[in-house]
């Protein structure tokens, strides 16, 4: 049943039980007072009776604090009435005995009240903690470094789907652990045996019905005595978070695909121009080959060269078609060891006609360096195309000639950088911080998703993107990607 799932029902139940609770309190008070009267009649020591009463109040959780006060007051009243009824004031010894009994009674009653307050406070904290753990899907646990003793909360037992009264063991935990993640858990236990200051691991559970749950476990030392090293930890069920992140990643991938297809639509003329070039070369070389073969004495060497040009042009057209197909396909990201300069060189032909159509000349400055990056080639091409299209559209509003677009690569602090700088009107400083925000655009008919997608792609590559601008002097967009170390797998094979 969910914690505090129906507050109104709880209040109604409390209101209906209140008279019964008050009746029970009164009955217990009368019972204790009557017991003291009977004890006095059979000449039982009041101090012993008070001690028995205190033990009753300390150990029984049946009464509330108000009930304890009622019981104590009635008992003290009964003690006083009996003292007066028996003429205790006439004897000095009886008076001193009565005062001593009251003092003992009051002291023990205070201890009983204090114990009751502490017990109620702890019980309330336990209820709040249990409810908070259930709401946050976080359980707590503790264990000794030698794993001789393990304990966990009810929420931890729920996460593993074991009965809450079943003492946990390492075998129970491993039985629920996904077989592929068992080494992760064993490694965490090994860290505990080495008394590490922090243990953190993310792994999966495989339930008996086949469901998979994702857990995030973290533990730190609680007791560090030489003879007993104990850990206290938290166990969080992050299954919903994992599913949400997967759904977000899928949505971002679909959005990036839509953006690529949109960009290809804008570049249709440029792509057609790039494809027509090898087709024209094939036609020209084919006619030349036919002429060489049509001579009375066929010139076979020249004809062979013409055929080789035909093959080379066909290969070039095939490469262009393959790149366009890759950009248009909806596929999962594929990270490989790549050269940033090569990616830039392969992207430029796709936007060459776009540059010419806007009267823009490209200034290419590719710094020679051996560093490689781990990247999805298609996604980085999408980023570069978006930046170039934005630059072309920015410069289309400027009448200055000539219009020059700068593409420059460089290396700095173990990062490969690409700069795309235009000579457009520039962007004011107040808008620079919002450029990469989804749905923010400075264009009249823009959707505001291009730069946001670029940032998402670079974030997925552990890179970064930023912009700088001076109003009236153009804008510069730069992105940086971490270079692979020389000893990284696949580095040498890519050089």
CSV table of C-alpha atoms in Angstrom, one decimal:
chain,number,residue,atom,x,y,z
A,1,UNK,CA,0.0,0.0,0.0
A,2,UNK,CA,1.5,3.4,-1.0
A,3,UNK,CA,2.8,5.5,1.9
A,4,UNK,CA,0.2,8.0,3.0
A,5,UNK,CA,-1.7,7.3,-0.2
A,6,UNK,CA,-5.1,8.6,1.2
A,7,UNK,CA,-4.6,11.4,3.9
A,8,UNK,CA,-8.4,12.0,4.2
A,9,UNK,CA,-9.0,8.3,5.0
A,10,UNK,CA,-6.2,8.4,7.6
A,11,UNK,CA,-7.7,11.5,9.3
A,12,UNK,CA,-11.1,9.8,9.4
A,13,UNK,CA,-9.7,6.7,11.0
A,14,UNK,CA,-7.8,8.7,13.5
A,15,UNK,CA,-10.9,10.7,14.5
A,16,UNK,CA,-13.0,7.5,14.8
A,17,UNK,CA,-10.4,5.8,17.0
A,18,UNK,CA,-9.8,8.8,19.3
A,19,UNK,CA,-12.7,8.0,21.7
A,20,UNK,CA,-11.5,4.4,22.0
A,21,UNK,CA,-8.0,5.5,22.7
A,22,UNK,CA,-9.1,7.9,25.4
A,23,UNK,CA,-11.2,5.2,27.0
A,24,UNK,CA,-8.2,2.8,26.9
A,25,UNK,CA,-6.0,5.4,28.5
A,26,UNK,CA,-8.5,6.0,31.3
A,27,UNK,CA,-8.9,2.3,31.9
A,28,UNK,CA,-5.1,1.7,32.1
A,29,UNK,CA,-4.8,4.7,34.6
A,30,UNK,CA,-7.5,3.4,36.8
A,31,UNK,CA,-6.1,-0.1,36.6
A,32,UNK,CA,-2.6,1.0,37.7
A,33,UNK,CA,-4.0,3.2,40.5
A,34,UNK,CA,-6.2,0.3,41.7
A,35,UNK,CA,-3.2,-1.9,41.6
A,36,UNK,CA,-1.3,0.5,43.9
A,37,UNK,CA,-4.2,0.6,46.3
A,38,UNK,CA,-4.3,-3.2,46.5
A,39,UNK,CA,-0.6,-3.3,46.9
A,40,UNK,CA,-0.9,-0.9,49.8
A,41,UNK,CA,-3.5,-3.1,51.4
A,42,UNK,CA,-1.3,-6.1,51.3
A,43,UNK,CA,1.6,-4.0,52.6
A,44,UNK,CA,3.7,-4.1,49.5
A,45,UNK,CA,6.5,-1.6,49.3
A,46,UNK,CA,5.5,1.5,47.3
A,47,UNK,CA,9.0,1.8,45.8
A,48,UNK,CA,8.8,-1.7,44.3
A,49,UNK,CA,5.3,-0.9,43.0
A,50,UNK,CA,6.6,2.3,41.4
A,51,UNK,CA,9.5,0.4,39.8
A,52,UNK,CA,7.0,-2.1,38.3
A,53,UNK,CA,4.9,0.8,37.0
A,54,UNK,CA,8.0,2.5,35.4
A,55,UNK,CA,8.9,-0.8,33.7
A,56,UNK,CA,5.4,-1.0,32.4
A,57,UNK,CA,5.5,2.5,31.1
A,58,UNK,CA,9.0,2.1,29.5
A,59,UNK,CA,8.3,-1.2,27.8
A,60,UNK,CA,4.7,-0.9,26.7
A,61,UNK,CA,4.1,1.2,23.5
A,62,UNK,CA,0.4,0.9,23.9
A,63,UNK,CA,0.0,4.3,25.7
A,64,UNK,CA,0.7,7.7,24.2
A,65,UNK,CA,2.7,10.4,26.1
A,66,UNK,CA,-0.7,11.9,27.3
A,67,UNK,CA,-1.7,8.4,28.5
A,68,UNK,CA,1.5,8.0,30.5
A,69,UNK,CA,1.0,11.4,32.1
A,70,UNK,CA,-2.6,10.5,33.1
A,71,UNK,CA,-1.4,7.2,34.5
A,72,UNK,CA,1.4,8.8,36.5
A,73,UNK,CA,-0.9,11.6,37.9
A,74,UNK,CA,-3.7,9.1,38.9
A,75,UNK,CA,-1.1,6.8,40.6
A,76,UNK,CA,0.4,9.7,42.5
A,77,UNK,CA,-3.1,10.9,43.5
A,78,UNK,CA,-3.9,7.4,44.7
A,79,UNK,CA,-0.7,7.2,46.7
A,80,UNK,CA,-1.5,10.6,48.4
A,81,UNK,CA,-5.1,9.6,49.1
A,82,UNK,CA,-4.0,6.4,50.8
A,83,UNK,CA,-1.4,8.3,52.8
A,84,UNK,CA,-4.0,10.8,54.0
A,85,UNK,CA,-6.6,8.2,54.7
A,86,UNK,CA,-4.3,6.2,56.9
A,87,UNK,CA,-3.3,9.3,58.9
A,88,UNK,CA,0.2,9.4,57.7
A,89,UNK,CA,0.7,13.1,58.7
A,90,UNK,CA,0.5,12.0,62.4
A,91,UNK,CA,3.8,10.1,62.1
A,92,UNK,CA,7.0,11.7,61.0
A,93,UNK,CA,8.4,8.5,59.6
A,94,UNK,CA,5.3,7.9,57.5
A,95,UNK,CA,5.5,11.4,56.1
A,96,UNK,CA,9.1,11.0,55.1
A,97,UNK,CA,8.3,7.7,53.6
A,98,UNK,CA,5.5,9.2,51.6
A,99,UNK,CA,7.6,12.1,50.3
A,100,UNK,CA,10.4,9.7,49.3
A,101,UNK,CA,7.9,7.6,47.4
A,102,UNK,CA,6.6,10.6,45.6
A,103,UNK,CA,10.1,11.7,44.7
A,104,UNK,CA,11.0,8.3,43.4
A,105,UNK,CA,7.7,8.1,41.6
A,106,UNK,CA,8.3,11.5,39.9
A,107,UNK,CA,11.9,10.7,38.9
A,108,UNK,CA,10.9,7.3,37.4
A,109,UNK,CA,7.9,8.9,35.7
A,110,UNK,CA,10.2,11.5,34.1
A,111,UNK,CA,12.5,8.7,32.8
A,112,UNK,CA,9.4,6.9,31.5
A,113,UNK,CA,8.2,10.0,29.7
A,114,UNK,CA,11.6,10.7,28.3
A,115,UNK,CA,11.9,7.1,27.1
A,116,UNK,CA,8.4,7.3,25.6
A,117,UNK,CA,9.3,10.6,23.8
A,118,UNK,CA,12.5,9.1,22.3
A,119,UNK,CA,10.7,6.0,21.2
A,120,UNK,CA,7.9,7.9,19.5
A,121,UNK,CA,10.4,10.2,17.9
A,122,UNK,CA,12.4,7.3,16.5
A,123,UNK,CA,9.2,5.6,15.4
A,124,UNK,CA,8.1,8.7,13.5
A,125,UNK,CA,11.6,9.1,11.9
A,126,UNK,CA,11.4,5.4,10.9
A,127,UNK,CA,8.0,6.0,9.2
A,128,UNK,CA,9.3,9.1,7.4
A,129,UNK,CA,12.5,7.4,6.3
A,130,UNK,CA,10.6,4.4,5.1
A,131,UNK,CA,8.2,6.6,3.1
A,132,UNK,CA,11.0,8.7,1.7
A,133,UNK,CA,12.9,5.6,0.6
A,134,UNK,CA,9.8,4.2,-1.1
A,135,UNK,CA,9.0,7.4,-2.9
A,136,UNK,CA,12.6,8.0,-4.1
A,137,UNK,CA,13.2,4.3,-4.9
A,138,UNK,CA,16.3,4.4,-2.7
A,139,UNK,CA,17.1,1.8,-0.1
A,140,UNK,CA,19.9,1.8,2.5
A,141,UNK,CA,22.1,-1.0,3.6
A,142,UNK,CA,25.1,-1.8,5.7
A,143,UNK,CA,27.7,-4.5,5.8
A,144,UNK,CA,31.0,-5.5,7.3
A,145,UNK,CA,34.1,-5.5,5.0
A,146,UNK,CA,34.5,-9.2,5.6
A,147,UNK,CA,30.8,-9.7,4.6
A,148,UNK,CA,30.1,-11.6,7.8
A,149,UNK,CA,27.2,-9.4,8.5
A,150,UNK,CA,24.8,-7.6,6.0
A,151,UNK,CA,21.7,-5.6,6.7
A,152,UNK,CA,19.3,-3.6,4.6
A,153,UNK,CA,16.1,-1.6,4.8
A,154,UNK,CA,12.7,-2.8,3.7
A,155,UNK,CA,13.0,-0.7,0.5
A,156,UNK,CA,16.2,-2.5,-0.4
A,157,UNK,CA,14.5,-5.8,0.1
A,158,UNK,CA,11.7,-4.5,-2.2
A,159,UNK,CA,14.2,-3.5,-4.9
A,160,UNK,CA,15.6,-7.0,-4.9
A,161,UNK,CA,12.1,-8.4,-4.5
A,162,UNK,CA,12.9,-10.5,-1.4
A,163,UNK,CA,10.7,-10.7,1.8
A,164,UNK,CA,11.6,-7.8,4.1
A,165,UNK,CA,12.1,-10.2,7.1
A,166,UNK,CA,14.7,-12.3,5.2
A,167,UNK,CA,18.3,-11.6,6.3
A,168,UNK,CA,20.3,-10.7,3.1
A,169,UNK,CA,23.4,-12.6,2.1
A,170,UNK,CA,25.9,-12.3,-0.7
A,171,UNK,CA,24.5,-15.3,-2.5
A,172,UNK,CA,21.0,-13.7,-2.5
A,173,UNK,CA,22.5,-10.5,-4.0
A,174,UNK,CA,24.4,-12.4,-6.7
A,175,UNK,CA,21.4,-14.5,-7.5
A,176,UNK,CA,19.5,-11.4,-8.5
A,177,UNK,CA,22.4,-9.8,-10.4
A,178,UNK,CA,22.5,-9.9,-14.2
A,179,UNK,CA,25.0,-12.6,-15.2
A,180,UNK,CA,26.9,-10.0,-17.4
A,181,UNK,CA,27.3,-7.7,-14.4
A,182,UNK,CA,28.4,-10.2,-11.7
A,183,UNK,CA,32.0,-9.2,-12.2
A,184,UNK,CA,31.1,-5.6,-11.4
A,185,UNK,CA,29.5,-6.6,-8.1
A,186,UNK,CA,32.4,-8.9,-7.2
A,187,UNK,CA,34.9,-6.1,-7.9
A,188,UNK,CA,32.9,-3.8,-5.6
A,189,UNK,CA,33.0,-6.5,-2.9
A,190,UNK,CA,36.8,-6.8,-3.4
A,191,UNK,CA,37.1,-3.0,-2.9
A,192,UNK,CA,35.3,-3.5,0.4
A,193,UNK,CA,37.8,-6.1,1.6
A,194,UNK,CA,40.6,-3.6,0.7
A,195,UNK,CA,38.8,-0.9,2.8
A,196,UNK,CA,38.4,1.5,0.0
A,197,UNK,CA,37.1,5.0,1.0
A,198,UNK,CA,34.4,5.0,-1.7
A,199,UNK,CA,32.6,2.1,-3.4
A,200,UNK,CA,30.3,3.0,-6.4
A,201,UNK,CA,28.9,0.7,-9.1
A,202,UNK,CA,26.1,0.7,-11.6
A,203,UNK,CA,24.7,-2.7,-12.5
A,204,UNK,CA,21.6,-4.6,-13.5
A,205,UNK,CA,19.3,-7.0,-11.8
A,206,UNK,CA,17.7,-9.9,-13.6
A,207,UNK,CA,14.4,-10.8,-11.9
A,208,UNK,CA,13.0,-14.4,-12.0
A,209,UNK,CA,10.3,-13.3,-14.5
A,210,UNK,CA,12.9,-11.8,-16.9
A,211,UNK,CA,12.6,-8.1,-16.0
A,212,UNK,CA,15.7,-6.1,-15.9
A,213,UNK,CA,16.3,-3.4,-13.3
A,214,UNK,CA,19.1,-0.9,-13.2
A,215,UNK,CA,20.7,0.0,-9.9
A,216,UNK,CA,23.2,2.6,-8.7
A,217,UNK,CA,25.0,1.6,-5.5
A,218,UNK,CA,27.3,3.8,-3.4
A,219,UNK,CA,28.8,3.1,0.0
A,220,UNK,CA,31.3,4.8,2.4
A,221,UNK,CA,32.9,3.6,5.6
A,222,UNK,CA,30.8,4.1,8.8
A,223,UNK,CA,33.0,2.3,11.3
A,224,UNK,CA,36.7,2.1,10.8
A,225,UNK,CA,37.9,0.2,13.9
A,226,UNK,CA,40.8,-2.2,13.2
A,227,UNK,CA,38.7,-5.2,14.4
A,228,UNK,CA,35.5,-4.1,12.6
A,229,UNK,CA,35.4,-2.1,9.3
A,230,UNK,CA,31.8,-1.4,8.3
A,231,UNK,CA,30.2,0.3,5.3
A,232,UNK,CA,26.9,2.3,5.1
A,233,UNK,CA,25.5,2.7,1.6
A,234,UNK,CA,22.5,3.7,-0.5
A,235,UNK,CA,20.9,1.6,-3.3
A,236,UNK,CA,18.9,3.5,-5.9
A,237,UNK,CA,16.6,2.0,-8.5
A,238,UNK,CA,17.4,4.0,-11.6
A,239,UNK,CA,15.4,1.9,-14.1
A,240,UNK,CA,13.0,4.7,-14.9
A,241,UNK,CA,16.0,7.1,-15.3
A,242,UNK,CA,17.7,4.7,-17.7
A,243,UNK,CA,14.6,4.2,-19.7
A,244,UNK,CA,14.0,8.0,-19.9
A,245,UNK,CA,17.6,8.6,-21.0
A,246,UNK,CA,17.2,5.9,-23.7
A,247,UNK,CA,14.0,7.5,-24.9
A,248,UNK,CA,15.6,10.9,-24.9
A,249,UNK,CA,18.6,9.6,-26.9
A,250,UNK,CA,16.2,7.9,-29.4
A,251,UNK,CA,14.3,11.2,-29.8
A,252,UNK,CA,17.5,13.2,-30.3
A,253,UNK,CA,18.6,10.7,-32.9
A,254,UNK,CA,15.3,10.9,-34.8
A,255,UNK,CA,15.4,14.7,-34.6
A,256,UNK,CA,19.0,14.8,-35.9
A,257,UNK,CA,17.9,12.5,-38.8
A,258,UNK,CA,15.0,14.9,-39.7
A,259,UNK,CA,17.5,17.8,-39.5
A,260,UNK,CA,19.9,16.0,-41.9
A,261,UNK,CA,17.1,15.3,-44.4
A,262,UNK,CA,16.0,18.9,-44.2
A,263,UNK,CA,19.6,20.0,-44.9
A,264,UNK,CA,19.9,17.7,-47.8
A,265,UNK,CA,16.7,19.2,-49.2
A,266,UNK,CA,18.3,22.7,-49.0
A,267,UNK,CA,21.5,21.2,-50.7
A,268,UNK,CA,19.6,19.5,-53.5
A,269,UNK,CA,21.0,21.8,-56.1
A,270,UNK,CA,24.5,21.4,-54.8
A,271,UNK,CA,24.3,17.6,-54.7
A,272,UNK,CA,22.9,17.5,-58.2
A,273,UNK,CA,25.8,19.7,-59.4
A,274,UNK,CA,28.3,17.4,-57.7
A,275,UNK,CA,26.7,14.3,-59.3
A,276,UNK,CA,26.5,16.0,-62.7
A,277,UNK,CA,30.2,16.7,-62.8
A,278,UNK,CA,31.3,13.0,-62.9
A,279,UNK,CA,28.5,12.2,-65.3
A,280,UNK,CA,29.7,14.9,-67.6
A,281,UNK,CA,33.2,13.6,-67.3
A,282,UNK,CA,32.0,10.1,-68.1
A,283,UNK,CA,30.2,11.4,-71.2
A,284,UNK,CA,33.2,13.3,-72.4
A,285,UNK,CA,35.6,10.5,-71.8
A,286,UNK,CA,33.2,8.0,-73.5
A,287,UNK,CA,33.0,10.1,-76.6
A,288,UNK,CA,36.8,10.5,-76.7
A,289,UNK,CA,37.2,6.7,-76.4
A,290,UNK,CA,34.8,6.2,-79.2
A,291,UNK,CA,36.7,8.6,-81.4
A,292,UNK,CA,40.1,7.0,-80.6
A,293,UNK,CA,38.6,3.6,-81.5
A,294,UNK,CA,36.9,4.9,-84.7
A,295,UNK,CA,40.2,5.9,-86.4
A,296,UNK,CA,41.4,3.8,-89.3
A,297,UNK,CA,44.2,2.8,-87.0
A,298,UNK,CA,42.6,2.7,-83.5
A,299,UNK,CA,44.7,4.4,-80.8
A,300,UNK,CA,44.5,1.8,-78.1
A,301,UNK,CA,46.6,3.6,-75.5
A,302,UNK,CA,44.5,6.8,-75.7
A,303,UNK,CA,41.3,4.7,-75.6
A,304,UNK,CA,42.6,2.9,-72.5
A,305,UNK,CA,43.3,6.2,-70.8
A,306,UNK,CA,39.8,7.4,-71.7
A,307,UNK,CA,38.3,4.2,-70.2
A,308,UNK,CA,40.3,4.8,-67.0
A,309,UNK,CA,38.9,8.3,-66.7
A,310,UNK,CA,35.4,6.9,-67.1
A,311,UNK,CA,36.1,4.4,-64.3
A,312,UNK,CA,37.5,7.2,-62.1
A,313,UNK,CA,34.6,9.5,-62.7
A,314,UNK,CA,32.1,6.6,-62.1
A,315,UNK,CA,33.9,5.9,-58.7
A,316,UNK,CA,33.6,9.6,-57.8
A,317,UNK,CA,29.9,9.7,-58.6
A,318,UNK,CA,29.5,6.5,-56.5
A,319,UNK,CA,31.2,8.1,-53.6
A,320,UNK,CA,29.0,11.2,-53.8
A,321,UNK,CA,25.9,9.0,-53.9
A,322,UNK,CA,27.1,6.9,-51.0
A,323,UNK,CA,27.8,10.1,-48.9
A,324,UNK,CA,24.3,11.5,-49.6
A,325,UNK,CA,22.7,8.1,-48.8
A,326,UNK,CA,24.6,7.9,-45.5
A,327,UNK,CA,23.4,11.4,-44.6
A,328,UNK,CA,19.8,10.5,-45.4
A,329,UNK,CA,19.7,7.1,-43.7
A,330,UNK,CA,18.3,6.7,-40.2
A,331,UNK,CA,20.9,4.6,-38.4
A,332,UNK,CA,22.5,4.4,-35.0
A,333,UNK,CA,25.7,6.4,-34.4
A,334,UNK,CA,28.8,4.6,-35.4
A,335,UNK,CA,32.0,5.9,-33.7
A,336,UNK,CA,35.3,5.2,-35.5
A,337,UNK,CA,38.8,6.7,-35.4
A,338,UNK,CA,38.7,9.5,-37.9
A,339,UNK,CA,40.7,12.5,-39.2
A,340,UNK,CA,38.9,15.8,-38.8
A,341,UNK,CA,40.6,17.2,-41.9
A,342,UNK,CA,39.3,14.2,-44.0
A,343,UNK,CA,35.8,14.8,-42.7
A,344,UNK,CA,36.0,18.5,-43.7
A,345,UNK,CA,37.3,17.7,-47.1
A,346,UNK,CA,34.5,15.1,-47.8
A,347,UNK,CA,31.9,17.6,-46.6
A,348,UNK,CA,33.0,20.6,-48.8
A,349,UNK,CA,31.8,19.1,-52.2
A,350,UNK,CA,28.3,18.8,-50.8
A,351,UNK,CA,28.1,22.6,-50.1
A,352,UNK,CA,30.2,23.9,-53.0
A,353,UNK,CA,27.2,24.8,-55.1
A,354,UNK,CA,25.5,26.4,-52.1
A,355,UNK,CA,28.6,28.7,-51.6
A,356,UNK,CA,28.6,29.6,-55.3
A,357,UNK,CA,24.9,30.3,-55.4
A,358,UNK,CA,25.4,32.9,-52.6
A,359,UNK,CA,28.5,34.4,-54.2
A,360,UNK,CA,30.7,33.1,-51.4
A,361,UNK,CA,34.3,32.0,-51.8
A,362,UNK,CA,35.6,29.4,-49.3
A,363,UNK,CA,39.0,30.0,-47.6
A,364,UNK,CA,40.2,26.6,-46.4
A,365,UNK,CA,43.0,26.4,-43.9
A,366,UNK,CA,43.5,22.8,-42.7
A,367,UNK,CA,46.4,22.5,-40.3
A,368,UNK,CA,48.4,19.3,-40.8
A,369,UNK,CA,48.4,17.2,-37.7
A,370,UNK,CA,48.5,13.5,-37.0
A,371,UNK,CA,46.0,13.5,-34.1
A,372,UNK,CA,42.9,11.3,-34.6
A,373,UNK,CA,39.4,11.7,-33.1
A,374,UNK,CA,36.7,9.1,-32.2
A,375,UNK,CA,33.7,10.3,-34.1
A,376,UNK,CA,30.6,9.4,-36.2
A,377,UNK,CA,31.6,10.7,-39.6
A,378,UNK,CA,28.0,11.3,-40.7
A,379,UNK,CA,27.1,13.2,-37.6
A,380,UNK,CA,30.1,15.5,-37.8
A,381,UNK,CA,29.3,16.1,-41.5
A,382,UNK,CA,25.9,17.2,-40.4
A,383,UNK,CA,27.4,19.7,-37.9
A,384,UNK,CA,29.7,21.1,-40.5
A,385,UNK,CA,26.9,21.4,-43.1
A,386,UNK,CA,24.6,23.2,-40.6
A,387,UNK,CA,27.4,25.7,-39.7
A,388,UNK,CA,28.2,26.4,-43.4
A,389,UNK,CA,24.5,26.8,-44.3
A,390,UNK,CA,24.0,29.2,-41.4
A,391,UNK,CA,27.0,31.2,-42.5
A,392,UNK,CA,25.8,31.4,-46.1
A,393,UNK,CA,22.4,32.6,-45.0
A,394,UNK,CA,24.0,35.2,-42.7
A,395,UNK,CA,26.1,36.6,-45.5
A,396,UNK,CA,23.2,36.7,-47.9
A,397,UNK,CA,21.9,39.8,-46.1
A,398,UNK,CA,25.2,41.6,-46.5
A,399,UNK,CA,26.0,43.6,-49.7
A,400,UNK,CA,29.8,43.7,-49.2
A,401,UNK,CA,31.9,41.9,-51.8
A,402,UNK,CA,33.8,39.7,-51.9
A,403,UNK,CA,32.1,37.4,-49.4
A,404,UNK,CA,34.5,34.9,-47.8
A,405,UNK,CA,33.8,31.9,-45.6
A,406,UNK,CA,36.7,30.7,-43.5
A,407,UNK,CA,37.1,27.0,-42.5
A,408,UNK,CA,40.1,26.4,-40.4
A,409,UNK,CA,41.3,23.4,-38.4
A,410,UNK,CA,43.8,23.5,-35.6
A,411,UNK,CA,45.0,21.7,-32.5
A,412,UNK,CA,45.1,23.1,-28.9
A,413,UNK,CA,45.3,21.4,-25.5
A,414,UNK,CA,44.9,17.9,-26.9
A,415,UNK,CA,41.8,18.9,-28.8
A,416,UNK,CA,41.0,19.1,-32.6
A,417,UNK,CA,39.3,22.4,-33.4
A,418,UNK,CA,37.3,23.5,-36.4
A,419,UNK,CA,36.3,27.2,-36.9
A,420,UNK,CA,33.6,28.4,-39.4
A,421,UNK,CA,33.8,32.2,-39.7
A,422,UNK,CA,31.6,34.4,-41.8
A,423,UNK,CA,31.4,38.0,-42.8
A,424,UNK,CA,27.8,38.5,-41.9
A,425,UNK,CA,26.1,41.2,-39.8
A,426,UNK,CA,27.2,39.5,-36.6
A,427,UNK,CA,25.2,38.6,-33.5
A,428,UNK,CA,24.7,40.9,-30.5
A,429,UNK,CA,26.2,39.7,-27.2
A,430,UNK,CA,22.8,39.2,-25.5
A,431,UNK,CA,21.8,36.6,-28.0
A,432,UNK,CA,25.0,34.6,-28.1
A,433,UNK,CA,24.2,32.6,-24.9
A,434,UNK,CA,20.8,31.5,-26.3
A,435,UNK,CA,22.0,30.4,-29.7
A,436,UNK,CA,22.2,26.7,-28.7
A,437,UNK,CA,18.9,26.7,-26.9
A,438,UNK,CA,16.2,24.5,-28.6
A,439,UNK,CA,13.6,26.5,-30.6
A,440,UNK,CA,15.6,29.8,-30.4
A,441,UNK,CA,16.3,31.3,-33.8
A,442,UNK,CA,17.3,34.7,-35.3
A,443,UNK,CA,15.8,33.7,-38.7
A,444,UNK,CA,12.4,34.8,-39.7
A,445,UNK,CA,11.3,31.3,-40.7
A,446,UNK,CA,13.8,29.2,-38.7
A,447,UNK,CA,12.8,26.4,-36.4
A,448,UNK,CA,15.7,27.0,-34.0
A,449,UNK,CA,16.8,23.3,-33.8
A,450,UNK,CA,20.0,23.3,-36.0
A,451,UNK,CA,22.5,24.6,-33.5
A,452,UNK,CA,20.8,22.7,-30.7
A,453,UNK,CA,21.2,19.5,-32.6
A,454,UNK,CA,24.9,20.4,-33.3
A,455,UNK,CA,25.5,20.8,-29.6
A,456,UNK,CA,23.8,17.5,-28.7
A,457,UNK,CA,26.0,15.7,-31.3
A,458,UNK,CA,29.1,17.3,-29.9
A,459,UNK,CA,28.1,16.5,-26.3
A,460,UNK,CA,27.7,12.9,-27.3
A,461,UNK,CA,31.3,13.0,-28.7
A,462,UNK,CA,32.5,14.6,-25.4
A,463,UNK,CA,33.2,17.8,-27.3
A,464,UNK,CA,32.0,21.3,-27.0
A,465,UNK,CA,30.8,24.1,-29.3
A,466,UNK,CA,30.7,27.9,-28.8
A,467,UNK,CA,30.3,31.1,-30.8
A,468,UNK,CA,31.8,34.6,-30.8
A,469,UNK,CA,30.7,37.6,-32.8
A,470,UNK,CA,31.2,41.3,-33.3
A,471,UNK,CA,28.2,43.2,-34.6
A,472,UNK,CA,29.0,44.4,-38.2
A,473,UNK,CA,32.1,42.2,-38.5
A,474,UNK,CA,30.7,38.7,-38.7
A,475,UNK,CA,30.5,35.6,-36.5
A,476,UNK,CA,32.7,32.7,-35.7
A,477,UNK,CA,31.5,29.2,-34.6
A,478,UNK,CA,34.0,26.7,-33.3
A,479,UNK,CA,33.8,23.2,-32.0
A,480,UNK,CA,36.4,21.1,-30.3
A,481,UNK,CA,36.8,17.3,-30.0
A,482,UNK,CA,39.2,15.4,-27.8
A,483,UNK,CA,42.2,13.8,-29.6
A,484,UNK,CA,42.8,10.2,-29.1
A,485,UNK,CA,46.0,9.3,-27.2
A,486,UNK,CA,48.6,7.4,-29.2
A,487,UNK,CA,48.1,4.2,-27.1
A,488,UNK,CA,44.3,4.2,-27.7
A,489,UNK,CA,43.0,1.2,-29.6
A,490,UNK,CA,42.6,1.8,-33.3
A,491,UNK,CA,44.8,4.9,-33.4
A,492,UNK,CA,47.8,3.5,-35.3
A,493,UNK,CA,45.6,1.7,-37.8
A,494,UNK,CA,43.9,5.0,-38.8
A,495,UNK,CA,47.2,6.9,-39.6
